CSV table of C-alpha atoms and ligand atoms in Angstrom, one decimal:
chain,number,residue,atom,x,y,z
D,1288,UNK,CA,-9.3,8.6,31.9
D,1289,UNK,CA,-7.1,9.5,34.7
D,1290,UNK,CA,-7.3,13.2,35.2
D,1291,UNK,CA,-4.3,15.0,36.9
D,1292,UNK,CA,-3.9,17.5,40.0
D,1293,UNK,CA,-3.9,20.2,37.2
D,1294,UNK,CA,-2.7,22.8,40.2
D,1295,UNK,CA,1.2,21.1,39.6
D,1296,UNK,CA,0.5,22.5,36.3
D,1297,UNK,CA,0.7,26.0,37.5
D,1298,UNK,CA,4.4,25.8,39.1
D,1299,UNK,CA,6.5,28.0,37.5
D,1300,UNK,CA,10.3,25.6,36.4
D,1301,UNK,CA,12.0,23.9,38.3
D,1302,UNK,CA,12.3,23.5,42.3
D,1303,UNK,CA,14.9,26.2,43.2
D,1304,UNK,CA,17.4,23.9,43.8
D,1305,UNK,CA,16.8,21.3,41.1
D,1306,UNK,CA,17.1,24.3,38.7
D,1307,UNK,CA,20.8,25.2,40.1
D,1308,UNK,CA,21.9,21.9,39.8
D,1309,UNK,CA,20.6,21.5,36.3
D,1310,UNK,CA,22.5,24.9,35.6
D,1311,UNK,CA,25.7,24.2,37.0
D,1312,UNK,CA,25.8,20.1,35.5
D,1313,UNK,CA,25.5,21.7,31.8
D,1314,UNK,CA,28.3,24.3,32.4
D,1315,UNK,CA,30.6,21.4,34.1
D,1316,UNK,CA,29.4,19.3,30.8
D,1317,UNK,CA,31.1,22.0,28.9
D,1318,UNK,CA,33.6,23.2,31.4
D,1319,UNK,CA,34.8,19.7,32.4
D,1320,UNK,CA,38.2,21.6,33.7
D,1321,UNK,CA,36.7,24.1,35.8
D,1322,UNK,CA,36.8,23.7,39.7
D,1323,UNK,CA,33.5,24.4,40.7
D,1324,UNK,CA,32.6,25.5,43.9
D,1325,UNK,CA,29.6,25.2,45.4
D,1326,UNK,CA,28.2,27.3,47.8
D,1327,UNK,CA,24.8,27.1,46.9
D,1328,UNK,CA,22.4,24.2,48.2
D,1329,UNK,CA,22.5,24.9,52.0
D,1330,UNK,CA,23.9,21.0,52.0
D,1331,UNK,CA,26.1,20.0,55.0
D,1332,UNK,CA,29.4,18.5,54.1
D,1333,UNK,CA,31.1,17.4,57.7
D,1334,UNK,CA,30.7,14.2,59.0
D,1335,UNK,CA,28.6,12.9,61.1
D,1336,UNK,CA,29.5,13.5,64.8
D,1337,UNK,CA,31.5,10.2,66.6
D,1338,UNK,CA,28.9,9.5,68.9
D,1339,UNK,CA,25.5,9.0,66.2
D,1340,UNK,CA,28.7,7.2,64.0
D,1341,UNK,CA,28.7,4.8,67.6
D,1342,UNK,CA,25.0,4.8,68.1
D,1343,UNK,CA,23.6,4.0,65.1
D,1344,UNK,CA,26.5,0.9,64.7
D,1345,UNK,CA,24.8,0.1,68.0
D,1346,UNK,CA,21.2,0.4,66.7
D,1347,UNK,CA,22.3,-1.9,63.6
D,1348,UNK,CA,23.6,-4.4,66.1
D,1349,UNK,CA,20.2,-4.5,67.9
D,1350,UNK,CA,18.8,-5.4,64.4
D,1351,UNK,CA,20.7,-8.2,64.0
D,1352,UNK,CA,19.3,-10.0,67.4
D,1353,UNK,CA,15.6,-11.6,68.1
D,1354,UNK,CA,15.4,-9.8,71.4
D,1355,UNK,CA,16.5,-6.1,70.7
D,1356,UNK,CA,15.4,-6.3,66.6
D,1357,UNK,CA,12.5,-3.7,65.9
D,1358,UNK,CA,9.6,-3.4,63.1
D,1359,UNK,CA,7.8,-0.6,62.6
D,1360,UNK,CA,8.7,2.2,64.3
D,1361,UNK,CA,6.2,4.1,66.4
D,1362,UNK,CA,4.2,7.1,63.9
D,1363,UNK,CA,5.6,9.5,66.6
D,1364,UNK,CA,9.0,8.7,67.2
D,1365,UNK,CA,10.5,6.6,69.7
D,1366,UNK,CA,9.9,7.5,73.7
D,1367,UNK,CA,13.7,7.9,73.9
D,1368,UNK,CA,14.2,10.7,71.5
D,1369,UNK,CA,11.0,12.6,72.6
D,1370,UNK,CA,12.2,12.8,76.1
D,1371,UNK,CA,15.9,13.9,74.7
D,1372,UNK,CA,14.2,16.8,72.6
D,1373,UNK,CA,11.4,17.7,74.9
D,1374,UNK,CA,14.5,18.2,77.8
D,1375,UNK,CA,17.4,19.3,76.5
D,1376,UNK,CA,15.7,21.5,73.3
D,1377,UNK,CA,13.3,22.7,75.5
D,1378,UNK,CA,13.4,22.4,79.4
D,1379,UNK,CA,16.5,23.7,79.7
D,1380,UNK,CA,15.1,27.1,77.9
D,1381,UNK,CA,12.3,26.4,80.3
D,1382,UNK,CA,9.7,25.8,78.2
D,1383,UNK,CA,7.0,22.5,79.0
D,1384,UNK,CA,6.4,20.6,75.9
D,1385,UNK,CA,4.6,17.4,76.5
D,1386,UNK,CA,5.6,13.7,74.7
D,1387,UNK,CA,2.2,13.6,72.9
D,1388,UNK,CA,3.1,17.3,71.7
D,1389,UNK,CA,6.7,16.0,69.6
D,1390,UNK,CA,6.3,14.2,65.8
D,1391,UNK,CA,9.5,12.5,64.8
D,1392,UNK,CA,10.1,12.7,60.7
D,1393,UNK,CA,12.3,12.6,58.2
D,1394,UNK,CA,12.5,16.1,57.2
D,1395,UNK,CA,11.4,19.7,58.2
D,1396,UNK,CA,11.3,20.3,54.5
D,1397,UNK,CA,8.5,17.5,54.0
D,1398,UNK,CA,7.0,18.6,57.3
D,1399,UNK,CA,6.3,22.0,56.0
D,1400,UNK,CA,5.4,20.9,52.8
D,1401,UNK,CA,2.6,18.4,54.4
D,1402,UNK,CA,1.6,20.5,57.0
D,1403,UNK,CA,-0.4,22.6,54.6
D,1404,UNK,CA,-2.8,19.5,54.9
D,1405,UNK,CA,-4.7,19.9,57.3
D,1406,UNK,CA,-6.1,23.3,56.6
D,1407,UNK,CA,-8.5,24.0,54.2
D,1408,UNK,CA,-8.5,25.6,50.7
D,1409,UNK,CA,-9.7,28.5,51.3
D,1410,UNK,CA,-6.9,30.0,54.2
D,1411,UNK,CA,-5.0,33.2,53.0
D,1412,UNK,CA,-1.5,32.2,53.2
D,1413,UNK,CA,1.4,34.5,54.3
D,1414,UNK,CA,5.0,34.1,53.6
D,1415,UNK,CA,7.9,36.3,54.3
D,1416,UNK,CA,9.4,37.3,50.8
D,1417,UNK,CA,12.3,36.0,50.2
D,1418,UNK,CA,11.0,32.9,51.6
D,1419,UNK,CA,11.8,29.3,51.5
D,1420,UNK,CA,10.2,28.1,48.6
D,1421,UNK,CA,8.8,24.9,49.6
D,1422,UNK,CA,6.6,26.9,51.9
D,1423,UNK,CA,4.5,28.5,48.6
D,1424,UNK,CA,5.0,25.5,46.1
D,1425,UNK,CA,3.4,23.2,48.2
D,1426,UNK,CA,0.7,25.4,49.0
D,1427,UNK,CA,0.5,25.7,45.4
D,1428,UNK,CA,0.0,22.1,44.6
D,1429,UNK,CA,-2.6,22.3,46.9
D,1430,UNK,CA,-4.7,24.8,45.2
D,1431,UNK,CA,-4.4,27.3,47.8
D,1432,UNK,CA,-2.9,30.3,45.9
D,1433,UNK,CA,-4.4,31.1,43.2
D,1434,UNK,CA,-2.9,32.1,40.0
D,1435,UNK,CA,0.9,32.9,39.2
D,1436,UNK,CA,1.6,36.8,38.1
D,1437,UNK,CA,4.1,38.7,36.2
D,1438,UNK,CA,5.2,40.0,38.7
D,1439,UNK,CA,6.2,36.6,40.3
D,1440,UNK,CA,3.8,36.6,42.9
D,1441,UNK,CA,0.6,33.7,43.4
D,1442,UNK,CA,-2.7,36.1,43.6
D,1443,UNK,CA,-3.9,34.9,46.7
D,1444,UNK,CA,-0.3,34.7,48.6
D,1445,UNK,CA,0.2,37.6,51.2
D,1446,UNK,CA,3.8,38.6,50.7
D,1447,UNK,CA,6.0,40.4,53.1
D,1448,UNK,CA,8.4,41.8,52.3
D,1449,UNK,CA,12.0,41.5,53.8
D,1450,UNK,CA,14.9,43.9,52.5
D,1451,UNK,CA,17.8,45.8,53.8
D,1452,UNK,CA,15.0,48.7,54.4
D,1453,UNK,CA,13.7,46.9,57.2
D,1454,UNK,CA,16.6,44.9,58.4
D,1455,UNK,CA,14.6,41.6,57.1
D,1456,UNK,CA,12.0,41.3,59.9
D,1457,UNK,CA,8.7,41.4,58.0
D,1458,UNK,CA,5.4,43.8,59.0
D,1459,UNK,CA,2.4,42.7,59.9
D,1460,UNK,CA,-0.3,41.9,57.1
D,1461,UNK,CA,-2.8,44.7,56.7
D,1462,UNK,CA,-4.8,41.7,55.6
D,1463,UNK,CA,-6.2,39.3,57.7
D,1464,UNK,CA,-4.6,35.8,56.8
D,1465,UNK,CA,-5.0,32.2,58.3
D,1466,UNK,CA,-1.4,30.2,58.0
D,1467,UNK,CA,1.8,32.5,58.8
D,1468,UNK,CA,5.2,30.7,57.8
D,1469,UNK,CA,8.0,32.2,59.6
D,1470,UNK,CA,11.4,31.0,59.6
D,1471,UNK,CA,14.0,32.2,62.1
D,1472,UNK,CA,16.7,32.4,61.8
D,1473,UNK,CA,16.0,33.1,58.6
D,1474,UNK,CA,16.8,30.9,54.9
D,1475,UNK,CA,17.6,32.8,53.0
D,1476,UNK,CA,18.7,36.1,54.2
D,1477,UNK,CA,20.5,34.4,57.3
D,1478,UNK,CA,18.8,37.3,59.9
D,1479,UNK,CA,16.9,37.1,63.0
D,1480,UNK,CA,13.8,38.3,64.9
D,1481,UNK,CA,13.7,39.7,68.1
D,1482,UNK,CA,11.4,38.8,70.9
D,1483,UNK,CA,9.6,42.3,70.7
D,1484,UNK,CA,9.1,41.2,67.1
D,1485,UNK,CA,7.9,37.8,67.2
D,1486,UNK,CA,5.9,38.8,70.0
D,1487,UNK,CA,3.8,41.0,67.5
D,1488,UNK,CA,3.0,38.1,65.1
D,1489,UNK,CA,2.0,35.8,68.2
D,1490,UNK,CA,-0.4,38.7,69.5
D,1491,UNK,CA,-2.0,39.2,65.7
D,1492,UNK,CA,-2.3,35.6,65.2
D,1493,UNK,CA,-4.2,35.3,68.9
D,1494,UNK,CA,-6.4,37.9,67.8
D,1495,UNK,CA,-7.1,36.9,64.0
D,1496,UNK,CA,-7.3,33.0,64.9
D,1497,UNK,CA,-4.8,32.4,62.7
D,1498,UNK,CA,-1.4,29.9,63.0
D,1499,UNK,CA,2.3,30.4,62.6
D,1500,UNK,CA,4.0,27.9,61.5
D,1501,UNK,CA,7.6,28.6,62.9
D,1502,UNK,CA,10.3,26.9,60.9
D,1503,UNK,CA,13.6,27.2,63.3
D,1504,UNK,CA,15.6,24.7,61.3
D,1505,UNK,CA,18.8,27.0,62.2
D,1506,UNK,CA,18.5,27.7,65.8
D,1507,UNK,CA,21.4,25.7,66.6
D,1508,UNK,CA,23.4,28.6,64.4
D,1509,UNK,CA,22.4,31.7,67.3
D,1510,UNK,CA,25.4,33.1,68.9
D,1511,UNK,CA,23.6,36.4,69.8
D,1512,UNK,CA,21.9,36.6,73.4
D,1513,UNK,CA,18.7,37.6,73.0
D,1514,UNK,CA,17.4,36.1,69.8
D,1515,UNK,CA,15.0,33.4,69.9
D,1516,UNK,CA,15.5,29.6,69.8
D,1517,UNK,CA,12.1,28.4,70.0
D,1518,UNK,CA,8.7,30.4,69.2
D,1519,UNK,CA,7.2,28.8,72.1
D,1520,UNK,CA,9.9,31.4,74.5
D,1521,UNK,CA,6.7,34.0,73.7
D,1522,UNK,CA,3.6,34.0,76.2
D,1523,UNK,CA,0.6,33.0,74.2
D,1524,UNK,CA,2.7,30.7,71.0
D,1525,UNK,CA,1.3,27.5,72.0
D,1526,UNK,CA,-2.3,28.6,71.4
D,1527,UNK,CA,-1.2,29.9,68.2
D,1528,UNK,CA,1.9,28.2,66.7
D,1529,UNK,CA,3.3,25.1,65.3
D,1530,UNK,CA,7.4,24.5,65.3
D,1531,UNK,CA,9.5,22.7,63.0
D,1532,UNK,CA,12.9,21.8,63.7
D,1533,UNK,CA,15.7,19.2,62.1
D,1534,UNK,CA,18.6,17.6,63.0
D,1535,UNK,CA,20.0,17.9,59.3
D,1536,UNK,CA,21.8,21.7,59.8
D,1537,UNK,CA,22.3,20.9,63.4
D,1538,UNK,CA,24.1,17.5,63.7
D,1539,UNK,CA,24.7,17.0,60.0
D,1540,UNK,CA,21.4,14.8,59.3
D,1541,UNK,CA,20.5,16.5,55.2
D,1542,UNK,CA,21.6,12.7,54.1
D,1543,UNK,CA,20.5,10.8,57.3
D,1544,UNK,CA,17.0,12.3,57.5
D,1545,UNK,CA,15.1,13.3,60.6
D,1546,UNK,CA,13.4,16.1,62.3
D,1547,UNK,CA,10.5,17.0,64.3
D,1548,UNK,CA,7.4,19.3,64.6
D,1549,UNK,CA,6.0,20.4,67.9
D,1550,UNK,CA,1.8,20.8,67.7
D,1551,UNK,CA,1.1,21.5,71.2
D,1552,UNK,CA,-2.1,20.1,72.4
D,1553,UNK,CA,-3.8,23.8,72.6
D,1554,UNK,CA,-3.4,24.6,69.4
D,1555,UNK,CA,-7.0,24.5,67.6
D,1556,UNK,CA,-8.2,25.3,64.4
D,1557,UNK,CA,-11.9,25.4,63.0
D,1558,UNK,CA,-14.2,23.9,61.1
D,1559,UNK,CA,-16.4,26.5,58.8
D,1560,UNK,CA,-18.9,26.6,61.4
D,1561,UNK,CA,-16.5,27.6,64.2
D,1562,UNK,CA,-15.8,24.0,65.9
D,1563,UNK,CA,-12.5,24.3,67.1
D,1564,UNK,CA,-10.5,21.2,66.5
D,1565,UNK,CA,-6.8,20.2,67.8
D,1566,UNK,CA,-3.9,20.4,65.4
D,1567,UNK,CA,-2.5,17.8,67.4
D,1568,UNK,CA,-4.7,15.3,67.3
D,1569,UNK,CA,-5.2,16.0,63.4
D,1570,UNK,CA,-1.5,15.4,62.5
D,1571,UNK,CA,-1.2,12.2,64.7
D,1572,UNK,CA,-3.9,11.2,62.0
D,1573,UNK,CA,-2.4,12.3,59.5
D,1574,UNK,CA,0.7,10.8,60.2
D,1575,UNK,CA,-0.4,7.5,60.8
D,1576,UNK,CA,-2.1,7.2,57.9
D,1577,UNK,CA,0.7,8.4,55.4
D,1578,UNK,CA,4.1,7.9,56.9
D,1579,UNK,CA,5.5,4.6,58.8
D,1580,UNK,CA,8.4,6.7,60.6
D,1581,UNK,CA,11.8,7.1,60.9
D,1582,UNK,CA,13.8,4.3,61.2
D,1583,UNK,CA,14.8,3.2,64.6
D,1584,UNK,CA,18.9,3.2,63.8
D,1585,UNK,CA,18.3,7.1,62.7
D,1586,UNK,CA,16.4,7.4,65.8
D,1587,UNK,CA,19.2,6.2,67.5
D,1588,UNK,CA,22.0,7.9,65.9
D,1589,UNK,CA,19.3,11.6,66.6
D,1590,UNK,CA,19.4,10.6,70.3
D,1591,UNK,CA,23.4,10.7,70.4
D,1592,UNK,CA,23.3,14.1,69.8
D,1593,UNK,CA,22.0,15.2,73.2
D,1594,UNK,CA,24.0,13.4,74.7
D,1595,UNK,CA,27.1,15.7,77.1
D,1596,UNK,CA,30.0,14.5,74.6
D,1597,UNK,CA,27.4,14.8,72.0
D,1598,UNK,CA,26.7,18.5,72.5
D,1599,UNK,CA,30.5,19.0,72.3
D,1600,UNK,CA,30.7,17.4,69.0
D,1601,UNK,CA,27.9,19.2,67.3
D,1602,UNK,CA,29.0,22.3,68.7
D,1603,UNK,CA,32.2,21.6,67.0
D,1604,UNK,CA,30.5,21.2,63.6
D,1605,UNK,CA,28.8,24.7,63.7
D,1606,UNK,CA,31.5,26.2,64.9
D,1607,UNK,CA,33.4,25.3,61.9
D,1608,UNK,CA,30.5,26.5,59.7
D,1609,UNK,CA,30.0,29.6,61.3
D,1610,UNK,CA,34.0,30.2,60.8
D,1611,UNK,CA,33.2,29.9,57.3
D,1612,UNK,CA,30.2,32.1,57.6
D,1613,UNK,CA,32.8,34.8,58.8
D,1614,UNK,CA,35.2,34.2,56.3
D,1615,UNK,CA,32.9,34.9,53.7
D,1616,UNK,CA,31.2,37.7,55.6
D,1617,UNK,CA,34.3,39.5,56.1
D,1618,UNK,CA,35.9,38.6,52.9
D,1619,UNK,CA,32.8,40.1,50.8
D,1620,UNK,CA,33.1,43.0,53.3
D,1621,UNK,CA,36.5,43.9,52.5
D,1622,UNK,CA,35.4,43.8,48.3
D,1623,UNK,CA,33.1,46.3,49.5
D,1624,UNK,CA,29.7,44.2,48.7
D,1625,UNK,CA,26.9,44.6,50.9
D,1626,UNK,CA,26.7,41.7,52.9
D,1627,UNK,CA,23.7,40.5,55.8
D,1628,UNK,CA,23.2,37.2,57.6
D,1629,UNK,CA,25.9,35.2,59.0
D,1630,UNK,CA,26.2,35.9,62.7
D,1631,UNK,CA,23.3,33.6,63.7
D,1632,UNK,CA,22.8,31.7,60.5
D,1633,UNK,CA,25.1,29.6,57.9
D,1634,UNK,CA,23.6,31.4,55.2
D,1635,UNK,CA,25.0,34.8,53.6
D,1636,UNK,CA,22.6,37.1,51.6
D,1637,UNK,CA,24.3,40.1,49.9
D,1638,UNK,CA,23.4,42.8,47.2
D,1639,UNK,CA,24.4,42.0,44.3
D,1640,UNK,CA,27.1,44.3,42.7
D,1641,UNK,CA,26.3,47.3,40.7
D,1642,UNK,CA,22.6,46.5,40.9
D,1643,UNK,CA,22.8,43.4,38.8
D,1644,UNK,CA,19.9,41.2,38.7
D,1645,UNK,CA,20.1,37.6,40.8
D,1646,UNK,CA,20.3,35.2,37.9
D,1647,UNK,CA,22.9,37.5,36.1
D,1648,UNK,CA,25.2,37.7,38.5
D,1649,UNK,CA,24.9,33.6,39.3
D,1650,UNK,CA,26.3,33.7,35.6
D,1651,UNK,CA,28.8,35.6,36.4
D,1652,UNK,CA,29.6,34.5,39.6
D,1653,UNK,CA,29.6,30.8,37.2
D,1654,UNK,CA,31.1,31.7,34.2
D,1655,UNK,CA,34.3,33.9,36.0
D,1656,UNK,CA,34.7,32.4,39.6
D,1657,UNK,CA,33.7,28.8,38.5
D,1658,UNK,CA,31.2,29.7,42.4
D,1659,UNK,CA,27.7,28.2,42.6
D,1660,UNK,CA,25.6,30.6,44.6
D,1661,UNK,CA,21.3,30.9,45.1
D,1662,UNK,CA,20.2,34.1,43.0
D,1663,UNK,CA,18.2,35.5,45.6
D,1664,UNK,CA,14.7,35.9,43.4
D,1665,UNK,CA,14.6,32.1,43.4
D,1666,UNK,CA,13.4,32.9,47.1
D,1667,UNK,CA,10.7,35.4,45.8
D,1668,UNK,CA,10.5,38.9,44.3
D,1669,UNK,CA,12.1,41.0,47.1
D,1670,UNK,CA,14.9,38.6,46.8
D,1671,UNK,CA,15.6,40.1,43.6
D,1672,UNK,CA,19.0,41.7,43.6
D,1673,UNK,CA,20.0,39.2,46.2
D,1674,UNK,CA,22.0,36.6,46.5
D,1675,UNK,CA,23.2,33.7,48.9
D,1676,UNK,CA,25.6,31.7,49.9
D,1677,UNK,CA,25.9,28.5,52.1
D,1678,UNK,CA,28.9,28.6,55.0
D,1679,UNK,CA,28.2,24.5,54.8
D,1680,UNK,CA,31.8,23.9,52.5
D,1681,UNK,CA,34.8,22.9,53.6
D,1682,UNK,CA,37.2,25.3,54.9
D,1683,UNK,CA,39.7,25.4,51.7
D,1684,UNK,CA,36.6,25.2,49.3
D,1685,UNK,CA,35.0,28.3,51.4
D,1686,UNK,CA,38.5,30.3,51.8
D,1687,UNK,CA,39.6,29.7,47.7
D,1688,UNK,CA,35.7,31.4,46.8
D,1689,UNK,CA,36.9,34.3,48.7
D,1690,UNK,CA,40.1,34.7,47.3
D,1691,UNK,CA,38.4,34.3,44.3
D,1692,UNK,CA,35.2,36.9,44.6
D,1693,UNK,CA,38.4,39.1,44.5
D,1694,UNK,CA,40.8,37.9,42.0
D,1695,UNK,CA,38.5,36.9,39.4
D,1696,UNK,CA,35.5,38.9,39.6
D,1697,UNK,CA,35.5,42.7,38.4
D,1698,UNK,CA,33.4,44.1,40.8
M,699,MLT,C1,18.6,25.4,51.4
M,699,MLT,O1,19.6,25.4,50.7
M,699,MLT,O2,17.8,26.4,51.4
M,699,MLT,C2,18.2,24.2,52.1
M,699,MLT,O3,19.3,23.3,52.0
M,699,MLT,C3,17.1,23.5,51.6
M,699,MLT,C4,16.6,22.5,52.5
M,699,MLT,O4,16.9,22.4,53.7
M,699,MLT,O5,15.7,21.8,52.0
């Protein structure tokens, strides 16, 4: 008899996101009228930019011919990305990240799903509450948190908490704990951490032994001097941290599919007895063994984007999305909703309306504004009274859900 993983057994519904779109499809099978706009899956809807369009015709060309054709792609990525991320990502913010340090893959949402891997069952995970919930489910399927409360927390989860109390930047676990997800700029709540700040978490994870892994899937979305791009701009983050980045907010990949992890050679962890072991050299494993990499056209298309003229056209992109991000911004403002995120992020979190719960007011939000948003306890329990929505529409889509926060909703 084939016995299952009985820990998928434990998740509570749906995925987040799986669940929104299984909300919104019944209301549209009964609504087949209403315009529905949706603001809530953080899903890029510009095209690509011209010169990955060029590149990966290119790439397909080289396919087509005996000499330039390619099989397999290498685990790692191909040389010619690395050296494009390791320079322009990170030399020119003059930080040394070697080739052997970079992983190509198809997604920093199955990167930090897998990740979880290589440590063992018994670390104390911390997460930042609201968080990103691929972080805790796949910890979950794991058997790594324990069981699921009332209260809608995993028993042996550290939460922290993140709320308009302490402007989103979480405290330091009293606890000691092993794996630290961070993501910043932040999904959900769209805020940021300061260096002073992440500084902290890199000193207590030097101290405890323990390792971040730094999601900064949104860098590309800082306008504000000062804020962090990378985790590895703090003394000390290569001993302790692991970075995950994608090209899918950043040059419009969610469809196209790649990112990459940086596991700096440094980084250890240990075996029960204390035998420190490289990350690195773990993950290379890892990879090898379970994923045949991104294809060389994507590659291709990835490498474009670093490019001068590619730069500009990225750069474009966000811009748009970040106008959108202050149309909602100062549209919600003007209602008189507390509103956060937004400045250095495409996401918007704001307070729901006379205190109403998350998934209450995505019915309302539904049912009277035909708007698709992300109830902000789908991201955890401090996220409840939250909400979120995506700057990643199109410019009529995103100015029509203002206009209509305030023509259809009484609030
Ligand atoms: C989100 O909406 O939070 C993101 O699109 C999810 C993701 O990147 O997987």
């Amino acid at each position: 008899m084939a016995h299952i993983n009985e820990n998928h057994l434990k998740l509570p519904g749906n995925y987040l996101f799986a669940e929104i779109a299984k909300r919104v499809n019944a209301y549209k099978s009964e609504h087949s009228d209403a315009k529905v706009i949706r603001l809530g899956i953080g899903d890029v809807t510009r095209p690509l930019a011209q010169v990955t369009i060029d590149a990966m015709h290119k790439a397909v060309d080289d396919m087509a011919h005996v000499e330039t054709f390619k099989g397999y792609p290498e685990y790692e990525g191909y040389d010619f990305l690395i050296q494009k991320i390791i320079e322009v990502d990170y030399l020119k913010r003059g930080i040394k990240i070697g080739t052997d340090e970079v992983f190509v893959s198809d997604g920093a949402k199955s990167d930090t799903a897998n990740i979880q891997e290589l440590f063992g069952l018994d670390n104390l995970i911390a997460v930042t509450d609201p968080v990103y919930p691929v972080y805790v489910d796949s910890n979950v399927m794991a058997g790594r948190t324990g069981e699921y409360g009332t209260d809608g927390k995993w028993s042996k989860v550290v939460y922290m908490p993140c709320t308009a109390e302490n402007n989103f930047v979480p405290a330091l676990p009293k606890a000691k704990v092993d794996m630290i997800y961070l993501c910043f700029p932040n999904n959900p709540t769209g805020m940021t951490i300061s260096k002073t700040e992440l500084k902290k978490w890199v000193d207590y994870a030097t101290e405890n032994k323990s390792i971040i892994l730094f999601d900064s899937a949104y860098e590309a979305y800082i306008h504000e001097d000062g804020v962090p791009h990378s985790i590895y701009e703090i003394e000390g983050a290569k001993e302790v941290a692991i970075e995950f980045r994608s090209f899918s907010k950043t040059a419009g990949f969610t469809g196209t599919r790649c990112a990459y992890c940086v596991i700096p050679k440094e980084l250890n962890a240990y075996t029960a007895t204390g035998e420190a072991h490289s990350l690195n050299r773990l993950w290379y494993r890892r990879q090898a063994t379970k994923f045949n990499g991104v294809s060389y056209i994507v590659q291709r298309g990835a490498e474009a984007v670093y490019s001068e003229e590619g730069q500009k056209q990225i750069r474009e992109t966000i811009e748009y999305y970040m106008t959108n991000a202050r149309i909602i911004r100062e549209g919600l403002v003007k209602l008189g909703l507390k509103v956060f995120g937004g400045v250095n992020a495409p996401y918007i979190w704001l307070k729901t309306p006379d205190g109403m719960g998350s998934w209450e007011f995505f019915n309302k939000l539904l049912n009277e504004a035909n708007i698709v948003g992300t109830p902000g306890v789908g991201f955890g329990p401090s996220g409840e009274g939250y909400f979120r929505l995506t700057a990643f529409g199109s410019r009529e889509s995103t100015e029509e859900a203002v206009e209509r926060f305030g023509s259809r909703l009484n609030i």
